[in-house]
Every structure is written in structure tokens, then in C-alpha cells.
Coordinates of N, CA and C in Angstrom, one line a residue:
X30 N 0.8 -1.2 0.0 CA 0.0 0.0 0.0 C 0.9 1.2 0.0
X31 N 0.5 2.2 -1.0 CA 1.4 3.8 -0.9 C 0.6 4.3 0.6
X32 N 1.3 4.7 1.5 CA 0.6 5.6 2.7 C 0.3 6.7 2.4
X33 N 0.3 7.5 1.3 CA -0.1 8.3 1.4 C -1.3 8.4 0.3
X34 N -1.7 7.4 -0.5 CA -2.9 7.1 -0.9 C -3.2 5.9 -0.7
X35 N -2.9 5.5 0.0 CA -4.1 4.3 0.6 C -4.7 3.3 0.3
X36 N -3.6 3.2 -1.5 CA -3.9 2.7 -2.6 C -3.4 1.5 -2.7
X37 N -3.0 0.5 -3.6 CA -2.3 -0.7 -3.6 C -1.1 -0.2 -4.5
X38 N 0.0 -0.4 -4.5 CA 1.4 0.2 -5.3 C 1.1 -0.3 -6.8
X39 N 1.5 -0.4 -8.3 CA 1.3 -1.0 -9.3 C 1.6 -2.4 -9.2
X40 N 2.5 -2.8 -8.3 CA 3.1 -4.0 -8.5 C 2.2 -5.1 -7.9
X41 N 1.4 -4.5 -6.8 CA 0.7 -4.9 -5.5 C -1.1 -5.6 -6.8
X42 N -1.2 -4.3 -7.1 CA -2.2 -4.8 -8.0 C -2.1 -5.6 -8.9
X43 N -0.8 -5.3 -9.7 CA -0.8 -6.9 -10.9 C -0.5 -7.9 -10.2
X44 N 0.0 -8.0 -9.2 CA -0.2 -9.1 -8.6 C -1.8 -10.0 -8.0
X45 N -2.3 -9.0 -7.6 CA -3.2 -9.5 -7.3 C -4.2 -9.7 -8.3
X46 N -4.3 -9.0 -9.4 CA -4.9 -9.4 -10.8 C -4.5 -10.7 -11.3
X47 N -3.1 -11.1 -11.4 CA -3.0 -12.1 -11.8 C -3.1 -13.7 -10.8
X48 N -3.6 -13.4 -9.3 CA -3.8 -14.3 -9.0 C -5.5 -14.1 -9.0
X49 N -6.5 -13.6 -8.9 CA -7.5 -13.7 -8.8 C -7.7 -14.3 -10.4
X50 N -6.9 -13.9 -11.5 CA -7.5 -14.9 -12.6 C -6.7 -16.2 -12.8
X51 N -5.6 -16.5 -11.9 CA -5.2 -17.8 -12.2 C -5.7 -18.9 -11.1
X52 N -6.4 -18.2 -9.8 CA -6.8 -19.0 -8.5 C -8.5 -19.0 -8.8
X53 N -8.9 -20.6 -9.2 CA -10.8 -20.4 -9.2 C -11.1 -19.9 -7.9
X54 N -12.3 -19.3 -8.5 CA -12.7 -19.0 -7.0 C -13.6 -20.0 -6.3
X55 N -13.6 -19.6 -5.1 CA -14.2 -21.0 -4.1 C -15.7 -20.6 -4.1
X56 N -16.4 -21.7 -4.5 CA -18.0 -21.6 -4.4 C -18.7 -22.4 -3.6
X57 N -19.4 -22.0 -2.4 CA -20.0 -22.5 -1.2 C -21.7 -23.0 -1.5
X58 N -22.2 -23.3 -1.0 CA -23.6 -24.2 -1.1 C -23.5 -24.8 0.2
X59 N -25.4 -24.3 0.9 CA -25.5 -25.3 1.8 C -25.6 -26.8 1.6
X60 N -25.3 -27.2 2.5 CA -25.6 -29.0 2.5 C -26.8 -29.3 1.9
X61 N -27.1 -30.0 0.9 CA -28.3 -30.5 0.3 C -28.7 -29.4 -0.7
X62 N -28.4 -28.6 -0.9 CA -28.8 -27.7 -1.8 C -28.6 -28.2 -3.4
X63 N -29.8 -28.0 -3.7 CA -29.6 -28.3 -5.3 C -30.0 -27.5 -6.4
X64 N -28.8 -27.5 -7.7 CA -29.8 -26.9 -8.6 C -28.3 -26.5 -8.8
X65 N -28.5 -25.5 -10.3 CA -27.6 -24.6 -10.7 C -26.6 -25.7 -11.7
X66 N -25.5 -25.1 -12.4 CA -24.5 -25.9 -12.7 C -23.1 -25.6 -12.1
X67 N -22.9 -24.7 -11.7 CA -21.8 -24.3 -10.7 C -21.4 -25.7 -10.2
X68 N -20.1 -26.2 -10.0 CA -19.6 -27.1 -9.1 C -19.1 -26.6 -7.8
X69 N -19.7 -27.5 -6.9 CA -19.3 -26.9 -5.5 C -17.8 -27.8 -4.8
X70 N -16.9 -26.6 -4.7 CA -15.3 -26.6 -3.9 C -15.6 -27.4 -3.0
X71 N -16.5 -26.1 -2.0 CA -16.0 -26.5 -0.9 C -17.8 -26.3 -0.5
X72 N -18.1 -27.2 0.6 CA -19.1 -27.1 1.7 C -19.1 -25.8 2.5
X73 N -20.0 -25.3 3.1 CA -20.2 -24.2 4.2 C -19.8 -25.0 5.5
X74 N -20.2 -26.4 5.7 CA -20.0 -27.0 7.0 C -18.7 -27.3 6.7
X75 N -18.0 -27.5 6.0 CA -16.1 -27.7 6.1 C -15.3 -26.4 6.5
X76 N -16.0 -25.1 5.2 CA -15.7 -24.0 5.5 C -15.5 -24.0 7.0
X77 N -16.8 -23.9 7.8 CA -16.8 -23.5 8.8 C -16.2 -24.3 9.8
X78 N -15.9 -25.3 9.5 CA -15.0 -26.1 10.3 C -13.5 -25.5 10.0
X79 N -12.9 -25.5 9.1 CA -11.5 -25.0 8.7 C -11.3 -23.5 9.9
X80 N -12.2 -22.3 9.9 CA -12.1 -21.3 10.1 C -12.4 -21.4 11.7
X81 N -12.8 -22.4 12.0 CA -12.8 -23.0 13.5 C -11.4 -23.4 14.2
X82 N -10.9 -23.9 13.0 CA -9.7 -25.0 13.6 C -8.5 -24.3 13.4
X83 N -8.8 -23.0 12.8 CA -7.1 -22.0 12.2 C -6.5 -21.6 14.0
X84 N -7.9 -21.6 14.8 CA -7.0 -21.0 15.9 C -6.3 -21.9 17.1
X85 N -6.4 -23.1 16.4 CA -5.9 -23.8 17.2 C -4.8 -24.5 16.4
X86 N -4.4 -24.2 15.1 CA -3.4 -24.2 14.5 C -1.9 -23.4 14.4
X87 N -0.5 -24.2 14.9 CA 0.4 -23.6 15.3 C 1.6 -23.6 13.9
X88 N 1.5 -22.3 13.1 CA 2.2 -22.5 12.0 C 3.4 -23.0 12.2
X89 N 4.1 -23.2 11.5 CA 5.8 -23.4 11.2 C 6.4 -22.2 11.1
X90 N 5.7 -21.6 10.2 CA 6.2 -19.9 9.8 C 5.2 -19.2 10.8
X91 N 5.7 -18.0 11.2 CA 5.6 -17.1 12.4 C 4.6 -16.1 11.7
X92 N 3.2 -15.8 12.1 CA 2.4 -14.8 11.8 C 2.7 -13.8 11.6
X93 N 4.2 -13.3 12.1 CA 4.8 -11.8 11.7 C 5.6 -12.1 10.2
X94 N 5.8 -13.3 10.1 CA 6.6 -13.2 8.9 C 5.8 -13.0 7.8
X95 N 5.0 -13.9 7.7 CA 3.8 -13.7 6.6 C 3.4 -12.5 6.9
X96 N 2.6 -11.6 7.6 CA 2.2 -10.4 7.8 C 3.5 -9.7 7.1
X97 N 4.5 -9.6 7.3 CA 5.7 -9.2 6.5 C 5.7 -8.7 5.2
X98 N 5.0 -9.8 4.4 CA 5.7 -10.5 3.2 C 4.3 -9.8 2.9
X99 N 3.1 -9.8 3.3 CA 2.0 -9.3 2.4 C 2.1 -8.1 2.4
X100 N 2.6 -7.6 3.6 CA 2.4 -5.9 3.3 C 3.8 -5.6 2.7
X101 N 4.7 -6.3 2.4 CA 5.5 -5.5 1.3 C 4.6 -5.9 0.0
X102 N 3.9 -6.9 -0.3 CA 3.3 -6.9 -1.7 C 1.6 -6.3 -1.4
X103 N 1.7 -5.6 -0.6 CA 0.9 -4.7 -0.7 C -0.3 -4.7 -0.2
X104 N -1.0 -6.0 0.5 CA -1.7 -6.5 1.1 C -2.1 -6.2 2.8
X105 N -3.0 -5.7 3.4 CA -2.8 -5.4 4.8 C -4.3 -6.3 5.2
X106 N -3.7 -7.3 5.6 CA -4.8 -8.6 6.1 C -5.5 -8.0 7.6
X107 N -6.8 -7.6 7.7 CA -7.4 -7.3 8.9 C -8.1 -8.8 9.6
X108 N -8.1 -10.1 9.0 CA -8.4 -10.6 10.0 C -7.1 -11.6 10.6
X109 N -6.9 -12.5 11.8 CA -5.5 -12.6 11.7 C -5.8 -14.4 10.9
X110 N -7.9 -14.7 10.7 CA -7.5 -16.2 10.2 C -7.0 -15.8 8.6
X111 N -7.1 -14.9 7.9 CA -6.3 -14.5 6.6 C -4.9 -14.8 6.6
X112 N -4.3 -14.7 7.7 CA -2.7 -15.0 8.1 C -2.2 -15.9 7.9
X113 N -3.4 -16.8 8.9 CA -2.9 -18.2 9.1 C -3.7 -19.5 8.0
X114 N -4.2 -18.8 7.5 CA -4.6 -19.2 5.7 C -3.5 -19.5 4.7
X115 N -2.6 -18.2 5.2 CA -1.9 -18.0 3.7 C -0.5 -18.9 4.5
X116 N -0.4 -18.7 5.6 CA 0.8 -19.5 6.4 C 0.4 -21.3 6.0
X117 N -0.7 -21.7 6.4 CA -0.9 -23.0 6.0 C -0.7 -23.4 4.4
X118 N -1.3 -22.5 3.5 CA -0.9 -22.3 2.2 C 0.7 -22.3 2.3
X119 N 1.4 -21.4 2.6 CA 2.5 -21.3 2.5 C 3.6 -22.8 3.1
X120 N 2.8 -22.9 4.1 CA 3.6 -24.3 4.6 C 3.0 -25.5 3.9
X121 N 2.6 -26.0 2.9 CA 2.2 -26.9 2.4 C 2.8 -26.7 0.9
X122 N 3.3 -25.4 0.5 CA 4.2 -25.2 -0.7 C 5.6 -25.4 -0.5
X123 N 6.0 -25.2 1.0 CA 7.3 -25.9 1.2 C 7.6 -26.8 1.3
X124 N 6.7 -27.6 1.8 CA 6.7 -28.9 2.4 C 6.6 -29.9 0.9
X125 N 6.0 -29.2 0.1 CA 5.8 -29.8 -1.2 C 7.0 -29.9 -1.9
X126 N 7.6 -28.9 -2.2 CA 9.2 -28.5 -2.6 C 10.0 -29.4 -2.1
X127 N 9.9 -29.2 -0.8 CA 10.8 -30.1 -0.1 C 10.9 -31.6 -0.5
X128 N 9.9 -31.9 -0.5 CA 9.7 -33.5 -0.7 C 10.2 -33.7 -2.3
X129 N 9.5 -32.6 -3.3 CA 10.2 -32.9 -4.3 C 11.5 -33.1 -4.7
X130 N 12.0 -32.5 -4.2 CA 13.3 -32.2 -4.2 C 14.4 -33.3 -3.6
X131 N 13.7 -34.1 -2.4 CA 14.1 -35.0 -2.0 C 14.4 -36.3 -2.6
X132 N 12.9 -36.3 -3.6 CA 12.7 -37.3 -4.7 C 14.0 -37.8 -6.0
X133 N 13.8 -36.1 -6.1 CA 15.0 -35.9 -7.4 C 16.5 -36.0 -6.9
X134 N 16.7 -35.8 -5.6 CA 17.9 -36.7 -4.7 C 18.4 -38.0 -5.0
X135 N 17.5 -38.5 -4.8 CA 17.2 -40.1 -4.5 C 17.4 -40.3 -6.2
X136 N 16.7 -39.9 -7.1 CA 17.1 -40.4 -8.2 C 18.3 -39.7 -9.3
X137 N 18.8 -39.1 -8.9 CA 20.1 -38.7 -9.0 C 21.5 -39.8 -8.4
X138 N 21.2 -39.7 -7.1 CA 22.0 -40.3 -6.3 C 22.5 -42.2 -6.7
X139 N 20.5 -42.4 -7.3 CA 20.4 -44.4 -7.6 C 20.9 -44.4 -8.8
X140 N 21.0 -43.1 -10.0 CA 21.9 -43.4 -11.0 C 23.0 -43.0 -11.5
X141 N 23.5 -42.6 -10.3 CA 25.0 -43.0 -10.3 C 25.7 -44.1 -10.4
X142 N 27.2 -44.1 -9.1 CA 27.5 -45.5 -8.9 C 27.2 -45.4 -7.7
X143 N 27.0 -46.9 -7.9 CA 25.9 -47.6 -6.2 C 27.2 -47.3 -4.9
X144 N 26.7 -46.6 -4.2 CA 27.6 -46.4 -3.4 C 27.1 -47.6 -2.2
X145 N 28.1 -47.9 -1.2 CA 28.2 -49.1 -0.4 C 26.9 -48.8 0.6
X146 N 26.9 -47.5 1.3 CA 26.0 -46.9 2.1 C 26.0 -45.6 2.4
X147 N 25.0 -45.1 2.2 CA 25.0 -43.9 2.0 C 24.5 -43.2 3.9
X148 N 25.3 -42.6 4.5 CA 25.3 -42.4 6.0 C 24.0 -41.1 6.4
X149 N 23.7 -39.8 5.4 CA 22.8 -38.9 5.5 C 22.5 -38.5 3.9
X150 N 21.7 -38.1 4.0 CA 20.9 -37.0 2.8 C 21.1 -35.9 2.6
X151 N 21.9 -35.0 1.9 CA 22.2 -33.0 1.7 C 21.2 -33.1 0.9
X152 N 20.6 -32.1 1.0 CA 19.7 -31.0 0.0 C 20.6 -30.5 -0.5
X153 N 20.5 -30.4 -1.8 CA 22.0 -29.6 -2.8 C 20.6 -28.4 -3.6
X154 N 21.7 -27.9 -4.0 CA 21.3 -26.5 -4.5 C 20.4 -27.1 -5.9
X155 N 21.1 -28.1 -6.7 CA 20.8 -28.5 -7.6 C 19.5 -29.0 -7.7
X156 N 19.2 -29.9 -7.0 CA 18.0 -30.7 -6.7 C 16.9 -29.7 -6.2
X157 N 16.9 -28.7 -5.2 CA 16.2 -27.4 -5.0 C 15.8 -26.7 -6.3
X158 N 16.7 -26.5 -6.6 CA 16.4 -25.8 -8.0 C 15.7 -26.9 -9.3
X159 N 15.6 -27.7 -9.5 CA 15.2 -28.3 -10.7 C 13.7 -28.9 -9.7
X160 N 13.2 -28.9 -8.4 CA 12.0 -29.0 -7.8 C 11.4 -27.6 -8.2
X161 N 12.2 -26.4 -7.7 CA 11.8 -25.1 -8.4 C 10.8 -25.1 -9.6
X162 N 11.9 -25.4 -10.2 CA 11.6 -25.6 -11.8 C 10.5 -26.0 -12.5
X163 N 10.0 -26.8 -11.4 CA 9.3 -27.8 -11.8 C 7.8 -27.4 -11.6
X164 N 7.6 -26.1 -10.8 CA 6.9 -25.2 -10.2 C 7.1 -23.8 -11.1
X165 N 7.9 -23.7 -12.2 CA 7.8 -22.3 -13.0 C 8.6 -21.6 -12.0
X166 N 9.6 -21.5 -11.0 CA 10.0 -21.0 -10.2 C 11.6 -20.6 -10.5
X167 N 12.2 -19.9 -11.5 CA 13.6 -20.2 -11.8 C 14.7 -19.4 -11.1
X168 N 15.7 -20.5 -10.5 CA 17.0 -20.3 -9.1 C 18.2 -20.3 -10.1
X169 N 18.4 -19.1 -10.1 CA 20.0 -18.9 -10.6 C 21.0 -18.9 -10.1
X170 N 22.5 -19.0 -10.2 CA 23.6 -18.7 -8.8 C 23.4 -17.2 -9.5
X171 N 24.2 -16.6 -8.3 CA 24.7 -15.2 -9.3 C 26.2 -15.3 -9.7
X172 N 26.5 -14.4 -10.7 CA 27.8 -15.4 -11.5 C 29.1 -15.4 -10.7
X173 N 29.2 -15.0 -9.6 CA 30.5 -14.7 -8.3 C 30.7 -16.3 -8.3
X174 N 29.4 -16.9 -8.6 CA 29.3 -18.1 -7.7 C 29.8 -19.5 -8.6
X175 N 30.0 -19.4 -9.7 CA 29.7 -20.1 -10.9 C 31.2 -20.6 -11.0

């Protein structure tokens, strides 16, 4: 947000333009309700279960951090379960990465040569990066590093 117009900055808005048309939106329906062609996401009774259960949910990532990260992209979340929405969001994209990445370890590592026993697992940059990748996400060194 610019403070002194109160506005969303340019960057703040194309961002959020372009996730409101690449994210469907969530369409709710009571239980038993029928009719329409709309396909229903999500339930009201899940809904309302989820938005029940955010406060007794303890992120991984720290509610200041995410509060951080939105209001530099320009976002100022007034309720705090929007926080811990985007934190659960956000911990389930790492967690996803992560695992990917671990995958592409393991198959890296079995087509090599067979080592006798392998004692721990590194996360390498490489394998990070080509899980990235794999998410439209692209990790460069900068060239100091090369």
C-alpha cells in the first residue's frame, strides 16, 4: 500500500490481478442444496469447520513473517485467520518442494554408482532448483558463484 494514498502500489495490483484470474474462486452451497450448474469446492460445513480450527493451528512460519511479506506486496490482512490461511498455504508449498526435491535426490544419487551406504541425505542446490523448476520457479547462482 502507498501511505499516502491508501492505494495498492502497481506491482501490488498486478499481482493481485493475476492471481485472482489464475486462483478459481471458491464456491459454497448449503448441504443438500440443489440446482444450478456451478460445481461446489467447498461445503459451508467444512468451511466452517477449517475457520474453526485456524486458531488452534500452530504454523511453522511465524504470523509476523507472513504479515511481513504481504504488506510488502501490498496487502494489509485485517483478520488474523487470513494470516494463518496464507501461512498454511505457504507451509504446504514448502513442504511440497521439499519432498520434491528429495525425490529428485534419491534419483540422481540411484543413477550414479551404487555407493556401499549412503550415511545422510544433503539438500544440494541442484536438486532445489530443478524441484523449483518444476513449479515455474527459476533459481540462478549469481555469477561470483559459478
Amino acid at each position: 500500500m502507498d501511505p499516502a494514498t491508501q492505494e495498492p502500489t502497481p506491482a501490488a495490483s498486478a499481482a493481485m490481478a493475476a492471481v485472482a484470474q489464475a486462483a478459481p474462486a471458491v464456491k459454497t452451497k448449503a448441504a443438500g442444496q440443489v440446482g444450478g450448474s456451478d460445481p461446489v469446492l467447498v461445503q459451508r460445513e467444512e468451511m466452517a469447520e477449517l475457520l474453526t480450527t485456524l486458531d488452534q493451528f500452530q504454523p511453522t512460519i511465524p504470523d509476523e513473517v507472513i504479515q511481513y511479506y504481504l504488506r510488502t506486496a501490498g496487502f494489509e490482512p485485517s483478520d488474523p485467520k487470513v494470516l494463518r490461511i496464507v501461512s498454511l498455504a505457504t507451509q504446504k508449498f514448502v513442504a511440497d518442494v521439499a519432498q520434491d526435491a528429495f525425490q529428485i535426490s534419491q534419483q540422481r544419487t540411484s543413477t550414479g554408482k551404487k555407493q556401499q551406504r549412503e550415511r545422510h541425505k544433503v539438500l544440494q542446490v541442484q536438486d532445489l532448483s530443478q524441484a523449483l523448476n518444476e513449479r515455474n520457479i527459476n533459481v540462478v547462482k549469481p555469477p561470483y558463484y559459478s
